[in-house]
PDB file of C-alpha atoms in Angstrom:
ATOM      1  CA  MET A   1     -36.048 -44.297  25.997  1.00  0.00           C
ATOM      2  CA  THR A   2     -37.151 -47.857  26.560  1.00  0.00           C
ATOM      3  CA  GLY A   3     -39.602 -49.407  24.096  1.00  0.00           C
ATOM      4  CA  SER A   4     -40.258 -47.731  19.819  1.00  0.00           C
ATOM      5  CA  LYS A   5     -43.411 -49.003  18.199  1.00  0.00           C
ATOM      6  CA  ALA A   6     -42.080 -52.144  15.488  1.00  0.00           C
ATOM      7  CA  SER A   7     -41.490 -50.640  11.796  1.00  0.00           C
ATOM      8  CA  VAL A   8     -40.565 -51.976   9.113  1.00  0.00           C
ATOM      9  CA  PRO A   9     -37.356 -50.590   5.838  1.00  0.00           C
ATOM     10  CA  THR A  10     -38.082 -48.066   3.668  1.00  0.00           C
ATOM     11  CA  ARG A  11     -37.237 -49.331   0.184  1.00  0.00           C
ATOM     12  CA  LEU A  12     -36.718 -46.461  -2.712  1.00  0.00           C
ATOM     13  CA  ARG A  13     -36.531 -46.536  -6.470  1.00  0.00           C
ATOM     14  CA  LEU A  14     -34.492 -44.123  -7.624  1.00  0.00           C
ATOM     15  CA  VAL A  15     -34.637 -43.484 -11.398  1.00  0.00           C
ATOM     16  CA  VAL A  16     -31.402 -41.428 -12.529  1.00  0.00           C
ATOM     17  CA  GLY A  17     -31.613 -37.614 -14.887  1.00  0.00           C
ATOM     18  CA  GLU A  18     -29.233 -35.273 -15.607  1.00  0.00           C
ATOM     19  CA  LEU A  19     -25.789 -35.921 -14.392  1.00  0.00           C
ATOM     20  CA  PRO A  20     -23.961 -32.389 -13.510  1.00  0.00           C
ATOM     21  CA  GLY A  21     -20.407 -34.794 -14.192  1.00  0.00           C
ATOM     22  CA  PRO A  22     -19.149 -37.996 -13.179  1.00  0.00           C
ATOM     23  CA  VAL A  23     -19.846 -38.413  -9.869  1.00  0.00           C
ATOM     24  CA  ARG A  24     -19.576 -41.696  -7.501  1.00  0.00           C
ATOM     25  CA  LEU A  25     -22.804 -43.648  -6.447  1.00  0.00           C
ATOM     26  CA  ASP A  26     -22.206 -42.640  -2.739  1.00  0.00           C
ATOM     27  CA  VAL A  27     -21.709 -39.015  -3.549  1.00  0.00           C
ATOM     28  CA  TYR A  28     -24.879 -39.313  -5.584  1.00  0.00           C
ATOM     29  CA  LEU A  29     -26.956 -40.763  -2.944  1.00  0.00           C
ATOM     30  CA  ALA A  30     -26.149 -38.824   0.256  1.00  0.00           C
ATOM     31  CA  ASP A  31     -27.520 -35.207  -2.525  1.00  0.00           C
ATOM     32  CA  ARG A  32     -30.556 -36.647  -3.512  1.00  0.00           C
ATOM     33  CA  VAL A  33     -31.782 -39.390  -0.166  1.00  0.00           C
ATOM     34  CA  PRO A  34     -32.743 -36.249   2.111  1.00  0.00           C
ATOM     35  CA  GLU A  35     -32.253 -39.007   5.352  1.00  0.00           C
ATOM     36  CA  LEU A  36     -28.341 -39.937   4.479  1.00  0.00           C
ATOM     37  CA  SER A  37     -25.661 -38.230   4.588  1.00  0.00           C
ATOM     38  CA  ARG A  38     -21.872 -39.578   2.372  1.00  0.00           C
ATOM     39  CA  SER A  39     -20.478 -42.092   5.384  1.00  0.00           C
ATOM     40  CA  ARG A  40     -24.179 -43.569   5.743  1.00  0.00           C
ATOM     41  CA  ALA A  41     -24.416 -43.635   2.449  1.00  0.00           C
ATOM     42  CA  ALA A  42     -21.037 -45.492   1.755  1.00  0.00           C
ATOM     43  CA  SER A  43     -22.269 -47.962   4.356  1.00  0.00           C
ATOM     44  CA  LEU A  44     -25.626 -49.407   3.072  1.00  0.00           C
ATOM     45  CA  LEU A  45     -23.950 -49.654  -0.096  1.00  0.00           C
ATOM     46  CA  GLU A  46     -20.916 -51.929   0.921  1.00  0.00           C
ATOM     47  CA  GLU A  47     -23.796 -53.663   3.467  1.00  0.00           C
ATOM     48  CA  GLY A  48     -25.112 -54.277  -0.358  1.00  0.00           C
ATOM     49  CA  ARG A  49     -29.006 -52.485   0.316  1.00  0.00           C
ATOM     50  CA  VAL A  50     -28.116 -50.927  -2.821  1.00  0.00           C
ATOM     51  CA  VAL A  51     -29.317 -52.369  -6.335  1.00  0.00           C
ATOM     52  CA  LEU A  52     -27.990 -50.734  -9.473  1.00  0.00           C
ATOM     53  CA  ASN A  53     -29.606 -52.384 -12.065  1.00  0.00           C
ATOM     54  CA  GLY A  54     -31.007 -54.753 -10.482  1.00  0.00           C
ATOM     55  CA  ARG A  55     -27.035 -55.319  -9.808  1.00  0.00           C
ATOM     56  CA  VAL A  56     -25.058 -55.109  -6.047  1.00  0.00           C
ATOM     57  CA  PRO A  57     -22.271 -51.438  -7.198  1.00  0.00           C
ATOM     58  CA  ARG A  58     -19.545 -50.381  -5.905  1.00  0.00           C
ATOM     59  CA  LYS A  59     -19.349 -47.395  -4.046  1.00  0.00           C
ATOM     60  CA  SER A  60     -17.092 -46.232  -6.122  1.00  0.00           C
ATOM     61  CA  GLU A  61     -19.234 -46.416  -9.237  1.00  0.00           C
ATOM     62  CA  ARG A  62     -20.278 -43.548 -11.171  1.00  0.00           C
ATOM     63  CA  PRO A  63     -24.890 -43.741 -12.691  1.00  0.00           C
ATOM     64  CA  ALA A  64     -25.057 -43.010 -15.982  1.00  0.00           C
ATOM     65  CA  VAL A  65     -28.569 -40.989 -17.167  1.00  0.00           C
ATOM     66  CA  GLY A  66     -31.555 -43.770 -17.519  1.00  0.00           C
ATOM     67  CA  ASP A  67     -29.924 -45.989 -14.478  1.00  0.00           C
ATOM     68  CA  VAL A  68     -32.616 -47.759 -12.272  1.00  0.00           C
ATOM     69  CA  ILE A  69     -31.237 -47.503  -8.067  1.00  0.00           C
ATOM     70  CA  GLU A  70     -33.054 -49.510  -5.102  1.00  0.00           C
ATOM     71  CA  VAL A  71     -32.407 -48.403  -1.894  1.00  0.00           C
ATOM     72  CA  GLU A  72     -33.400 -50.279   1.103  1.00  0.00           C
ATOM     73  CA  LEU A  73     -33.126 -47.913   4.876  1.00  0.00           C
ATOM     74  CA  PRO A  74     -33.083 -50.176   7.011  1.00  0.00           C
ATOM     75  CA  ALA A  75     -36.006 -49.421  10.328  1.00  0.00           C
ATOM     76  CA  PRO A  76     -34.623 -46.929  13.234  1.00  0.00           C
ATOM     77  CA  GLU A  77     -33.314 -48.962  16.075  1.00  0.00           C
ATOM     78  CA  PRO A  78     -33.311 -47.897  19.843  1.00  0.00           C
ATOM     79  CA  ILE A  79     -30.507 -46.648  20.328  1.00  0.00           C
ATOM     80  CA  GLY A  80     -30.563 -47.365  24.385  1.00  0.00           C
ATOM     81  CA  LEU A  81     -29.530 -44.039  25.721  1.00  0.00           C
ATOM     82  CA  GLU A  82     -31.636 -42.888  29.201  1.00  0.00           C
ATOM     83  CA  ALA A  83     -33.547 -39.385  28.994  1.00  0.00           C
ATOM     84  CA  GLU A  84     -32.191 -36.617  31.067  1.00  0.00           C
ATOM     85  CA  PRO A  85     -33.809 -33.412  33.606  1.00  0.00           C
ATOM     86  CA  ILE A  86     -30.937 -31.300  31.522  1.00  0.00           C
ATOM     87  CA  PRO A  87     -32.563 -27.534  32.021  1.00  0.00           C
ATOM     88  CA  LEU A  88     -33.484 -26.805  27.391  1.00  0.00           C
ATOM     89  CA  GLU A  89     -34.788 -23.285  26.434  1.00  0.00           C
ATOM     90  CA  ILE A  90     -37.545 -24.343  23.610  1.00  0.00           C
ATOM     91  CA  VAL A  91     -38.613 -21.518  21.679  1.00  0.00           C
ATOM     92  CA  TYR A  92     -41.724 -23.028  19.799  1.00  0.00           C
ATOM     93  CA  GLN A  93     -43.906 -26.654  19.279  1.00  0.00           C
ATOM     94  CA  ASP A  94     -45.616 -28.189  17.650  1.00  0.00           C
ATOM     95  CA  ARG A  95     -47.132 -31.869  16.556  1.00  0.00           C
ATOM     96  CA  ASP A  96     -44.261 -31.450  14.259  1.00  0.00           C
ATOM     97  CA  LEU A  97     -41.160 -29.813  14.723  1.00  0.00           C
ATOM     98  CA  ALA A  98     -39.821 -27.792  17.331  1.00  0.00           C
ATOM     99  CA  VAL A  99     -37.230 -24.924  17.978  1.00  0.00           C
ATOM    100  CA  VAL A 100     -34.453 -25.311  21.079  1.00  0.00           C
ATOM    101  CA  ASP A 101     -32.825 -22.381  22.198  1.00  0.00           C
ATOM    102  CA  LYS A 102     -29.255 -24.460  22.587  1.00  0.00           C
ATOM    103  CA  PRO A 103     -26.410 -22.786  25.074  1.00  0.00           C
ATOM    104  CA  ALA A 104     -22.688 -22.331  24.831  1.00  0.00           C
ATOM    105  CA  GLY A 105     -21.015 -25.793  26.230  1.00  0.00           C
ATOM    106  CA  LEU A 106     -24.194 -28.381  25.680  1.00  0.00           C
ATOM    107  CA  VAL A 107     -22.780 -31.677  23.064  1.00  0.00           C
ATOM    108  CA  VAL A 108     -25.797 -32.373  20.220  1.00  0.00           C
ATOM    109  CA  HIS A 109     -24.829 -36.621  20.161  1.00  0.00           C
ATOM    110  CA  PRO A 110     -23.374 -38.543  22.467  1.00  0.00           C
ATOM    111  CA  ALA A 111     -19.528 -39.335  21.344  1.00  0.00           C
ATOM    112  CA  PRO A 112     -16.427 -40.364  22.845  1.00  0.00           C
ATOM    113  CA  GLY A 113     -16.476 -39.177  25.914  1.00  0.00           C
ATOM    114  CA  HIS A 114     -19.303 -36.728  26.254  1.00  0.00           C
ATOM    115  CA  TYR A 115     -22.094 -39.826  26.703  1.00  0.00           C
ATOM    116  CA  THR A 116     -24.559 -38.348  29.180  1.00  0.00           C
ATOM    117  CA  GLY A 117     -25.227 -34.483  29.138  1.00  0.00           C
ATOM    118  CA  THR A 118     -26.454 -33.811  25.697  1.00  0.00           C
ATOM    119  CA  LEU A 119     -28.754 -32.094  23.734  1.00  0.00           C
ATOM    120  CA  VAL A 120     -30.513 -35.738  22.342  1.00  0.00           C
ATOM    121  CA  HIS A 121     -30.577 -36.892  26.171  1.00  0.00           C
ATOM    122  CA  ALA A 122     -32.632 -33.164  26.562  1.00  0.00           C
ATOM    123  CA  LEU A 123     -34.062 -34.237  24.193  1.00  0.00           C
ATOM    124  CA  LEU A 124     -35.489 -37.213  25.545  1.00  0.00           C
ATOM    125  CA  HIS A 125     -36.716 -35.604  28.531  1.00  0.00           C
ATOM    126  CA  HIS A 126     -38.804 -32.351  26.999  1.00  0.00           C
ATOM    127  CA  LEU A 127     -40.291 -33.543  23.775  1.00  0.00           C
ATOM    128  CA  THR A 128     -42.241 -36.608  22.391  1.00  0.00           C
ATOM    129  CA  ASP A 129     -42.795 -38.752  19.116  1.00  0.00           C
ATOM    130  CA  LEU A 130     -39.168 -37.660  17.894  1.00  0.00           C
ATOM    131  CA  SER A 131     -38.275 -39.195  14.155  1.00  0.00           C
ATOM    132  CA  GLY A 132     -35.923 -41.289  13.567  1.00  0.00           C
ATOM    133  CA  ILE A 133     -33.799 -41.393  10.961  1.00  0.00           C
ATOM    134  CA  GLY A 134     -30.984 -42.646   8.797  1.00  0.00           C
ATOM    135  CA  GLY A 135     -30.992 -46.273  10.641  1.00  0.00           C
ATOM    136  CA  GLU A 136     -31.029 -44.986  14.628  1.00  0.00           C
ATOM    137  CA  LEU A 137     -34.275 -44.056  17.174  1.00  0.00           C
ATOM    138  CA  ARG A 138     -33.038 -40.626  17.665  1.00  0.00           C
ATOM    139  CA  PRO A 139     -34.307 -36.991  18.071  1.00  0.00           C
ATOM    140  CA  GLY A 140     -34.579 -35.449  14.389  1.00  0.00           C
ATOM    141  CA  ILE A 141     -32.081 -33.596  14.573  1.00  0.00           C
ATOM    142  CA  VAL A 142     -32.072 -30.936  11.171  1.00  0.00           C
ATOM    143  CA  HIS A 143     -28.838 -29.404  11.413  1.00  0.00           C
ATOM    144  CA  ARG A 144     -25.786 -29.000  14.362  1.00  0.00           C
ATOM    145  CA  LEU A 145     -23.904 -26.382  16.145  1.00  0.00           C
ATOM    146  CA  ASP A 146     -20.490 -26.725  17.785  1.00  0.00           C
ATOM    147  CA  ARG A 147     -20.560 -27.927  21.649  1.00  0.00           C
ATOM    148  CA  ASP A 148     -19.494 -24.024  22.248  1.00  0.00           C
ATOM    149  CA  THR A 149     -22.161 -22.254  19.182  1.00  0.00           C
ATOM    150  CA  SER A 150     -25.037 -21.058  20.960  1.00  0.00           C
ATOM    151  CA  GLY A 151     -27.781 -20.460  19.630  1.00  0.00           C
ATOM    152  CA  LEU A 152     -31.419 -21.720  17.638  1.00  0.00           C
ATOM    153  CA  LEU A 153     -31.493 -24.846  16.552  1.00  0.00           C
ATOM    154  CA  LEU A 154     -34.615 -26.811  14.797  1.00  0.00           C
ATOM    155  CA  VAL A 155     -35.719 -30.632  15.687  1.00  0.00           C
ATOM    156  CA  ALA A 156     -37.569 -32.827  14.175  1.00  0.00           C
ATOM    157  CA  LYS A 157     -40.924 -35.094  16.254  1.00  0.00           C
ATOM    158  CA  ASN A 158     -41.844 -38.068  13.108  1.00  0.00           C
ATOM    159  CA  ASP A 159     -40.121 -39.066  10.366  1.00  0.00           C
ATOM    160  CA  GLU A 160     -42.389 -37.175   7.589  1.00  0.00           C
ATOM    161  CA  ALA A 161     -41.103 -33.692   9.269  1.00  0.00           C
ATOM    162  CA  HIS A 162     -37.652 -35.325   9.370  1.00  0.00           C
ATOM    163  CA  ARG A 163     -37.641 -35.808   5.548  1.00  0.00           C
ATOM    164  CA  ARG A 164     -39.290 -32.528   4.166  1.00  0.00           C
ATOM    165  CA  LEU A 165     -37.348 -30.319   6.427  1.00  0.00           C
ATOM    166  CA  SER A 166     -34.030 -32.510   4.678  1.00  0.00           C
ATOM    167  CA  VAL A 167     -35.105 -31.584   2.040  1.00  0.00           C
ATOM    168  CA  ALA A 168     -35.635 -27.973   1.959  1.00  0.00           C
ATOM    169  CA  LEU A 169     -32.001 -27.499   3.803  1.00  0.00           C
ATOM    170  CA  LYS A 170     -30.799 -29.302   1.317  1.00  0.00           C
ATOM    171  CA  ARG A 171     -31.815 -27.413  -1.468  1.00  0.00           C
ATOM    172  CA  ARG A 172     -30.864 -24.509   0.888  1.00  0.00           C
ATOM    173  CA  GLU A 173     -34.795 -23.244   1.794  1.00  0.00           C
ATOM    174  CA  ILE A 174     -33.936 -22.435   5.646  1.00  0.00           C
ATOM    175  CA  ASP A 175     -32.083 -19.748   6.151  1.00  0.00           C
ATOM    176  CA  ARG A 176     -29.681 -19.859   9.014  1.00  0.00           C
ATOM    177  CA  ARG A 177     -28.006 -16.439   9.849  1.00  0.00           C
ATOM    178  CA  TYR A 178     -25.451 -16.221  13.276  1.00  0.00           C
ATOM    179  CA  LEU A 179     -23.418 -13.378  14.458  1.00  0.00           C
ATOM    180  CA  VAL A 180     -20.143 -13.729  14.688  1.00  0.00           C
ATOM    181  CA  ALA A 181     -17.123 -11.622  15.675  1.00  0.00           C
ATOM    182  CA  CYS A 182     -13.528 -12.107  13.843  1.00  0.00           C
ATOM    183  CA  TRP A 183     -10.142 -10.318  14.009  1.00  0.00           C
ATOM    184  CA  GLY A 184      -9.612  -7.454  11.725  1.00  0.00           C
ATOM    185  CA  HIS A 185     -11.366  -6.342   9.581  1.00  0.00           C
ATOM    186  CA  LEU A 186     -12.972  -7.071   6.641  1.00  0.00           C
ATOM    187  CA  LYS A 187     -11.729  -5.890   2.800  1.00  0.00           C
ATOM    188  CA  GLY A 188     -15.444  -4.359   2.699  1.00  0.00           C
ATOM    189  CA  ASP A 189     -18.906  -4.389   4.298  1.00  0.00           C
ATOM    190  CA  GLU A 190     -19.638  -7.331   3.058  1.00  0.00           C
ATOM    191  CA  GLU A 191     -18.023 -10.516   1.613  1.00  0.00           C
ATOM    192  CA  VAL A 192     -18.643 -14.174  -0.208  1.00  0.00           C
ATOM    193  CA  VAL A 193     -16.303 -16.820   0.518  1.00  0.00           C
ATOM    194  CA  SER A 194     -17.533 -19.493  -0.871  1.00  0.00           C
ATOM    195  CA  ALA A 195     -13.754 -22.842  -0.349  1.00  0.00           C
ATOM    196  CA  PRO A 196     -14.147 -26.468  -0.424  1.00  0.00           C
ATOM    197  CA  ILE A 197     -14.049 -27.514   2.809  1.00  0.00           C
ATOM    198  CA  GLY A 198     -12.728 -31.414   3.342  1.00  0.00           C
ATOM    199  CA  ARG A 199     -11.625 -33.216   6.490  1.00  0.00           C
ATOM    200  CA  SER A 200      -7.263 -31.353   7.110  1.00  0.00           C
ATOM    201  CA  PRO A 201      -4.210 -33.067   5.493  1.00  0.00           C
ATOM    202  CA  THR A 202      -2.328 -32.579   8.569  1.00  0.00           C
ATOM    203  CA  ASP A 203      -4.782 -32.809  11.624  1.00  0.00           C
ATOM    204  CA  ARG A 204      -8.273 -35.006  10.844  1.00  0.00           C
ATOM    205  CA  LYS A 205      -9.920 -33.757  13.731  1.00  0.00           C
ATOM    206  CA  LYS A 206      -9.842 -30.752  12.278  1.00  0.00           C
ATOM    207  CA  MET A 207     -11.531 -28.977   8.897  1.00  0.00           C
ATOM    208  CA  ALA A 208      -9.544 -26.950   6.084  1.00  0.00           C
ATOM    209  CA  VAL A 209     -10.166 -25.292   3.342  1.00  0.00           C
ATOM    210  CA  VAL A 210      -9.087 -28.502   0.144  1.00  0.00           C
ATOM    211  CA  ALA A 211      -9.328 -28.590  -3.320  1.00  0.00           C
ATOM    212  CA  ASP A 212     -11.019 -32.279  -3.157  1.00  0.00           C
ATOM    213  CA  GLY A 213     -13.555 -30.509  -0.215  1.00  0.00           C
ATOM    214  CA  ARG A 214     -17.008 -30.506  -0.729  1.00  0.00           C
ATOM    215  CA  PRO A 215     -18.700 -27.081  -1.902  1.00  0.00           C
ATOM    216  CA  ALA A 216     -19.115 -24.302   0.604  1.00  0.00           C
ATOM    217  CA  ARG A 217     -20.297 -21.215   0.368  1.00  0.00           C
ATOM    218  CA  THR A 218     -20.678 -18.389   2.939  1.00  0.00           C
ATOM    219  CA  HIS A 219     -21.974 -14.366   3.559  1.00  0.00           C
ATOM    220  CA  PHE A 220     -20.520 -11.877   5.402  1.00  0.00           C
ATOM    221  CA  LYS A 221     -21.742  -8.161   6.070  1.00  0.00           C
ATOM    222  CA  ARG A 222     -20.430  -6.141   8.699  1.00  0.00           C
ATOM    223  CA  LEU A 223     -22.855  -4.806  11.439  1.00  0.00           C
ATOM    224  CA  GLU A 224     -19.910  -2.726  13.521  1.00  0.00           C
ATOM    225  CA  ARG A 225     -16.300  -2.065  12.658  1.00  0.00           C
ATOM    226  CA  TRP A 226     -14.339  -2.151  16.005  1.00  0.00           C
ATOM    227  CA  VAL A 227     -10.479  -1.671  17.452  1.00  0.00           C
ATOM    228  CA  GLY A 228      -9.219  -4.975  16.492  1.00  0.00           C
ATOM    229  CA  ALA A 229     -12.168  -6.892  15.341  1.00  0.00           C
ATOM    230  CA  ASP A 230     -15.507  -6.985  13.982  1.00  0.00           C
ATOM    231  CA  LEU A 231     -18.537  -8.045  14.411  1.00  0.00           C
ATOM    232  CA  LEU A 232     -20.307 -10.125  11.942  1.00  0.00           C
ATOM    233  CA  SER A 233     -23.901 -11.280  10.139  1.00  0.00           C
ATOM    234  CA  ALA A 234     -23.130 -15.105   8.550  1.00  0.00           C
ATOM    235  CA  LYS A 235     -25.148 -16.341   6.211  1.00  0.00           C
ATOM    236  CA  LEU A 236     -25.287 -20.183   5.085  1.00  0.00           C
ATOM    237  CA  GLU A 237     -25.440 -21.381   2.068  1.00  0.00           C
ATOM    238  CA  THR A 238     -24.224 -24.321   2.662  1.00  0.00           C
ATOM    239  CA  GLY A 239     -23.662 -26.242   6.403  1.00  0.00           C
ATOM    240  CA  ARG A 240     -20.338 -28.360   6.247  1.00  0.00           C
ATOM    241  CA  THR A 241     -19.472 -28.893   9.731  1.00  0.00           C
ATOM    242  CA  HIS A 242     -17.256 -26.243  10.741  1.00  0.00           C
ATOM    243  CA  GLN A 243     -17.935 -23.705   8.013  1.00  0.00           C
ATOM    244  CA  ILE A 244     -17.704 -20.382   9.369  1.00  0.00           C
ATOM    245  CA  ARG A 245     -15.066 -21.089  11.108  1.00  0.00           C
ATOM    246  CA  VAL A 246     -12.760 -23.004   8.078  1.00  0.00           C
ATOM    247  CA  HIS A 247     -14.528 -20.059   6.100  1.00  0.00           C
ATOM    248  CA  LEU A 248     -13.187 -16.307   8.583  1.00  0.00           C
ATOM    249  CA  MET A 249      -9.619 -18.957   8.958  1.00  0.00           C
ATOM    250  CA  SER A 250      -9.196 -18.645   5.866  1.00  0.00           C
ATOM    251  CA  ILE A 251      -9.377 -15.015   4.414  1.00  0.00           C
ATOM    252  CA  GLY A 252      -7.224 -13.783   7.686  1.00  0.00           C
ATOM    253  CA  HIS A 253      -9.788 -13.164   9.953  1.00  0.00           C
ATOM    254  CA  PRO A 254     -10.940 -16.379  12.470  1.00  0.00           C
ATOM    255  CA  VAL A 255     -13.348 -16.344  14.707  1.00  0.00           C
ATOM    256  CA  VAL A 256     -12.571 -14.020  18.181  1.00  0.00           C
ATOM    257  CA  GLY A 257     -12.301 -16.282  21.302  1.00  0.00           C
ATOM    258  CA  ASP A 258     -11.654 -19.380  18.932  1.00  0.00           C
ATOM    259  CA  GLU A 259      -9.311 -22.127  20.329  1.00  0.00           C
ATOM    260  CA  VAL A 260      -9.369 -24.517  17.317  1.00  0.00           C
ATOM    261  CA  TYR A 261      -9.250 -22.659  14.670  1.00  0.00           C
ATOM    262  CA  GLY A 262      -6.556 -20.241  15.618  1.00  0.00           C
ATOM    263  CA  GLY A 263      -7.965 -17.706  17.580  1.00  0.00           C
ATOM    264  CA  GLY A 264      -4.853 -15.653  19.256  1.00  0.00           C
ATOM    265  CA  ALA A 265      -5.515 -11.828  19.895  1.00  0.00           C
ATOM    266  CA  SER A 266      -2.525 -10.973  19.352  1.00  0.00           C
ATOM    267  CA  ARG A 267      -2.322 -12.314  15.054  1.00  0.00           C
ATOM    268  CA  GLY A 268      -1.180  -9.408  12.895  1.00  0.00           C
ATOM    269  CA  MET A 269      -1.698  -6.753  15.774  1.00  0.00           C
ATOM    270  CA  SER A 270       0.368  -4.410  17.545  1.00  0.00           C
ATOM    271  CA  GLY A 271       0.279  -1.011  20.290  1.00  0.00           C
ATOM    272  CA  VAL A 272      -2.927   0.103  21.261  1.00  0.00           C
ATOM    273  CA  VAL A 273      -4.559  -2.540  18.696  1.00  0.00           C
ATOM    274  CA  ARG A 274      -2.932  -5.182  20.294  1.00  0.00           C
ATOM    275  CA  GLY A 275      -3.784  -4.317  23.835  1.00  0.00           C
ATOM    276  CA  TRP A 276      -7.562  -4.026  23.036  1.00  0.00           C
ATOM    277  CA  ALA A 277      -7.589  -7.426  21.516  1.00  0.00           C
ATOM    278  CA  ARG A 278      -5.748  -8.978  25.064  1.00  0.00           C
ATOM    279  CA  GLU A 279      -8.927  -7.664  26.988  1.00  0.00           C
ATOM    280  CA  PHE A 280     -11.434  -8.117  24.808  1.00  0.00           C
ATOM    281  CA  GLU A 281     -10.026 -12.529  24.854  1.00  0.00           C
ATOM    282  CA  ARG A 282     -10.022 -12.239  28.509  1.00  0.00           C
ATOM    283  CA  ARG A 283     -13.800 -11.125  27.841  1.00  0.00           C
ATOM    284  CA  VAL A 284     -14.708 -13.492  25.055  1.00  0.00           C
ATOM    285  CA  PRO A 285     -15.172 -16.433  27.087  1.00  0.00           C
ATOM    286  CA  ARG A 286     -15.420 -18.437  24.405  1.00  0.00           C
ATOM    287  CA  GLN A 287     -16.220 -18.938  21.189  1.00  0.00           C
ATOM    288  CA  PHE A 288     -18.026 -16.011  20.001  1.00  0.00           C
ATOM    289  CA  LEU A 289     -20.624 -17.432  17.615  1.00  0.00           C
ATOM    290  CA  HIS A 290     -24.199 -17.835  18.097  1.00  0.00           C
ATOM    291  CA  ALA A 291     -26.575 -18.901  15.373  1.00  0.00           C
ATOM    292  CA  ALA A 292     -28.782 -15.869  15.886  1.00  0.00           C
ATOM    293  CA  GLU A 293     -31.847 -15.700  13.001  1.00  0.00           C
ATOM    294  CA  LEU A 294     -33.812 -19.310  11.589  1.00  0.00           C
ATOM    295  CA  GLY A 295     -36.230 -19.291   9.113  1.00  0.00           C
ATOM    296  CA  PHE A 296     -38.071 -21.938   7.037  1.00  0.00           C
ATOM    297  CA  ARG A 297     -41.626 -23.299   6.234  1.00  0.00           C
ATOM    298  CA  HIS A 298     -43.211 -25.324   7.791  1.00  0.00           C
ATOM    299  CA  PRO A 299     -43.119 -28.942   6.539  1.00  0.00           C
ATOM    300  CA  ARG A 300     -47.261 -29.628   7.132  1.00  0.00           C
ATOM    301  CA  SER A 301     -48.603 -26.635   6.464  1.00  0.00           C
ATOM    302  CA  GLY A 302     -46.109 -24.343   4.133  1.00  0.00           C
ATOM    303  CA  GLU A 303     -46.699 -21.830   6.192  1.00  0.00           C
ATOM    304  CA  TRP A 304     -42.930 -19.576   7.013  1.00  0.00           C
ATOM    305  CA  MET A 305     -41.673 -19.713  10.263  1.00  0.00           C
ATOM    306  CA  GLN A 306     -39.252 -16.623  11.355  1.00  0.00           C
ATOM    307  CA  PHE A 307     -37.327 -17.028  14.973  1.00  0.00           C
ATOM    308  CA  GLU A 308     -34.967 -15.313  16.605  1.00  0.00           C
ATOM    309  CA  SER A 309     -32.294 -15.369  18.892  1.00  0.00           C
ATOM    310  CA  PRO A 310     -31.011 -12.585  20.489  1.00  0.00           C
ATOM    311  CA  LEU A 311     -26.906 -12.758  21.973  1.00  0.00           C
ATOM    312  CA  PRO A 312     -26.350 -14.353  25.127  1.00  0.00           C
ATOM    313  CA  PRO A 313     -25.590 -12.639  28.598  1.00  0.00           C
ATOM    314  CA  ASP A 314     -21.841 -13.859  27.979  1.00  0.00           C
ATOM    315  CA  LEU A 315     -21.606 -13.042  24.608  1.00  0.00           C
ATOM    316  CA  SER A 316     -23.857  -9.783  24.709  1.00  0.00           C
ATOM    317  CA  ALA A 317     -21.513  -8.285  27.684  1.00  0.00           C
ATOM    318  CA  ALA A 318     -18.101  -8.375  25.832  1.00  0.00           C
ATOM    319  CA  ALA A 319     -20.298  -6.760  22.900  1.00  0.00           C
ATOM    320  CA  GLU A 320     -20.947  -4.090  24.781  1.00  0.00           C
ATOM    321  CA  TRP A 321     -17.128  -3.553  26.133  1.00  0.00           C
ATOM    322  CA  ALA A 322     -16.185  -3.727  22.934  1.00  0.00           C
ATOM    323  CA  ARG A 323     -18.460  -1.506  21.570  1.00  0.00           C
ATOM    324  CA  SER A 324     -18.159   1.834  23.910  1.00  0.00           C
ATOM    325  CA  THR A 325     -14.152   1.237  22.974  1.00  0.00           C
ATOM    326  CA  SER A 326     -14.739   0.878  19.441  1.00  0.00           C
ATOM    327  CA  ALA A 327     -17.834   4.572  19.884  1.00  0.00           C
ATOM    328  CA  ALA A 328     -13.776   7.072  18.946  1.00  0.00           C
ATOM    329  CA  SER A 329     -12.750   5.016  16.364  1.00  0.00           C
TER     330      SER A 329
END
C-alpha cells in the first residue's frame, strides 16, 4: 500500500467510574478502550502517552474512582506492505465492512516466517479504504482466526466501523459459533467451560489454562456422536487466543488434528475405537475447527447481520466418513 491520508493523534479523556476491584492501569485501559490490547496499552504508558490526574503514571498503578485519565493514540503509520492478488472469498461487503471466508493455511497478519502471502496482503488487493487501528495502517480485522482454522472473519473498512465493532466484540455482542471435532465424548450433550487462559508457564509459544490468565468461557453443544469423537458446536463468550483448542484440551477432549494441543488419536483409546480413530485422523488434513456462523449488528444501520459457512471440502469429507461409520454405534 503506497501513501496514506494525513491524520493526527486521537486524544481520549476517561473518568474512572465504579470498579469491580483493584486493577492495573494497563488492564483498565485495555478493557475500556476498544482500540487497545493490554500490550498496546502498556506500550503507550511506557511512551508517556497516558496521563493520570495530570502526571505520567506507571503501568502497574491502580486507578481509583474519580481519577481522570488522558490517552493519546498515535496516528496510523503506513505499514509498507504490498497488495497481493491472493484468491479470497468475500461473502459480503459494503462501504463499512466486509465478511470473508478464510481458507485454512492462510495466516492473518504478517509475522516472522510469514512476511508475505497473508490475509492482510490479500485484503489490500481486494478492498479499499481500510481502517488504521492500533498505531499502524492495516486492514481493520476485528477478530482473528488461527492459520489452520477456516471460516468467517469480520473486517472493518473505516475507523468508525472498526471502533464500533470492537466495542461490540468486547461487550460480547458479536455471535461467533464454530464447528469442531474433538476426541472422545463429552459427559453430556452440552458443557460450558469457564477457565482462565494465559501463556503456558512451560512453553511460551503455547496457551494454557492458568490461574492468573484472562477470563475465558466457551459453550459446547454436541451435534453428532461418532465412534471415537464428537462433532460439536462451540460458541465463544470471550475471545482468547486458541480458546476453543485450549478449553477442549483442558477437559481431556482435544481437537482432532491439532498437533499443538495434543490431538493424537490413540489418547486413552483401545481396540476397535483406536483403529477407527487412527483412520479418522488420517482423513483429517488439519485441525478440525471451522468458524461456521457470524452474527453482529451493522455499525452504521444497527441492522442484525447473520452469515453462515458450511464445512469446507477437506473437513466435510472426513465428517461424512465418520458419520457413515458411526451410524450403527
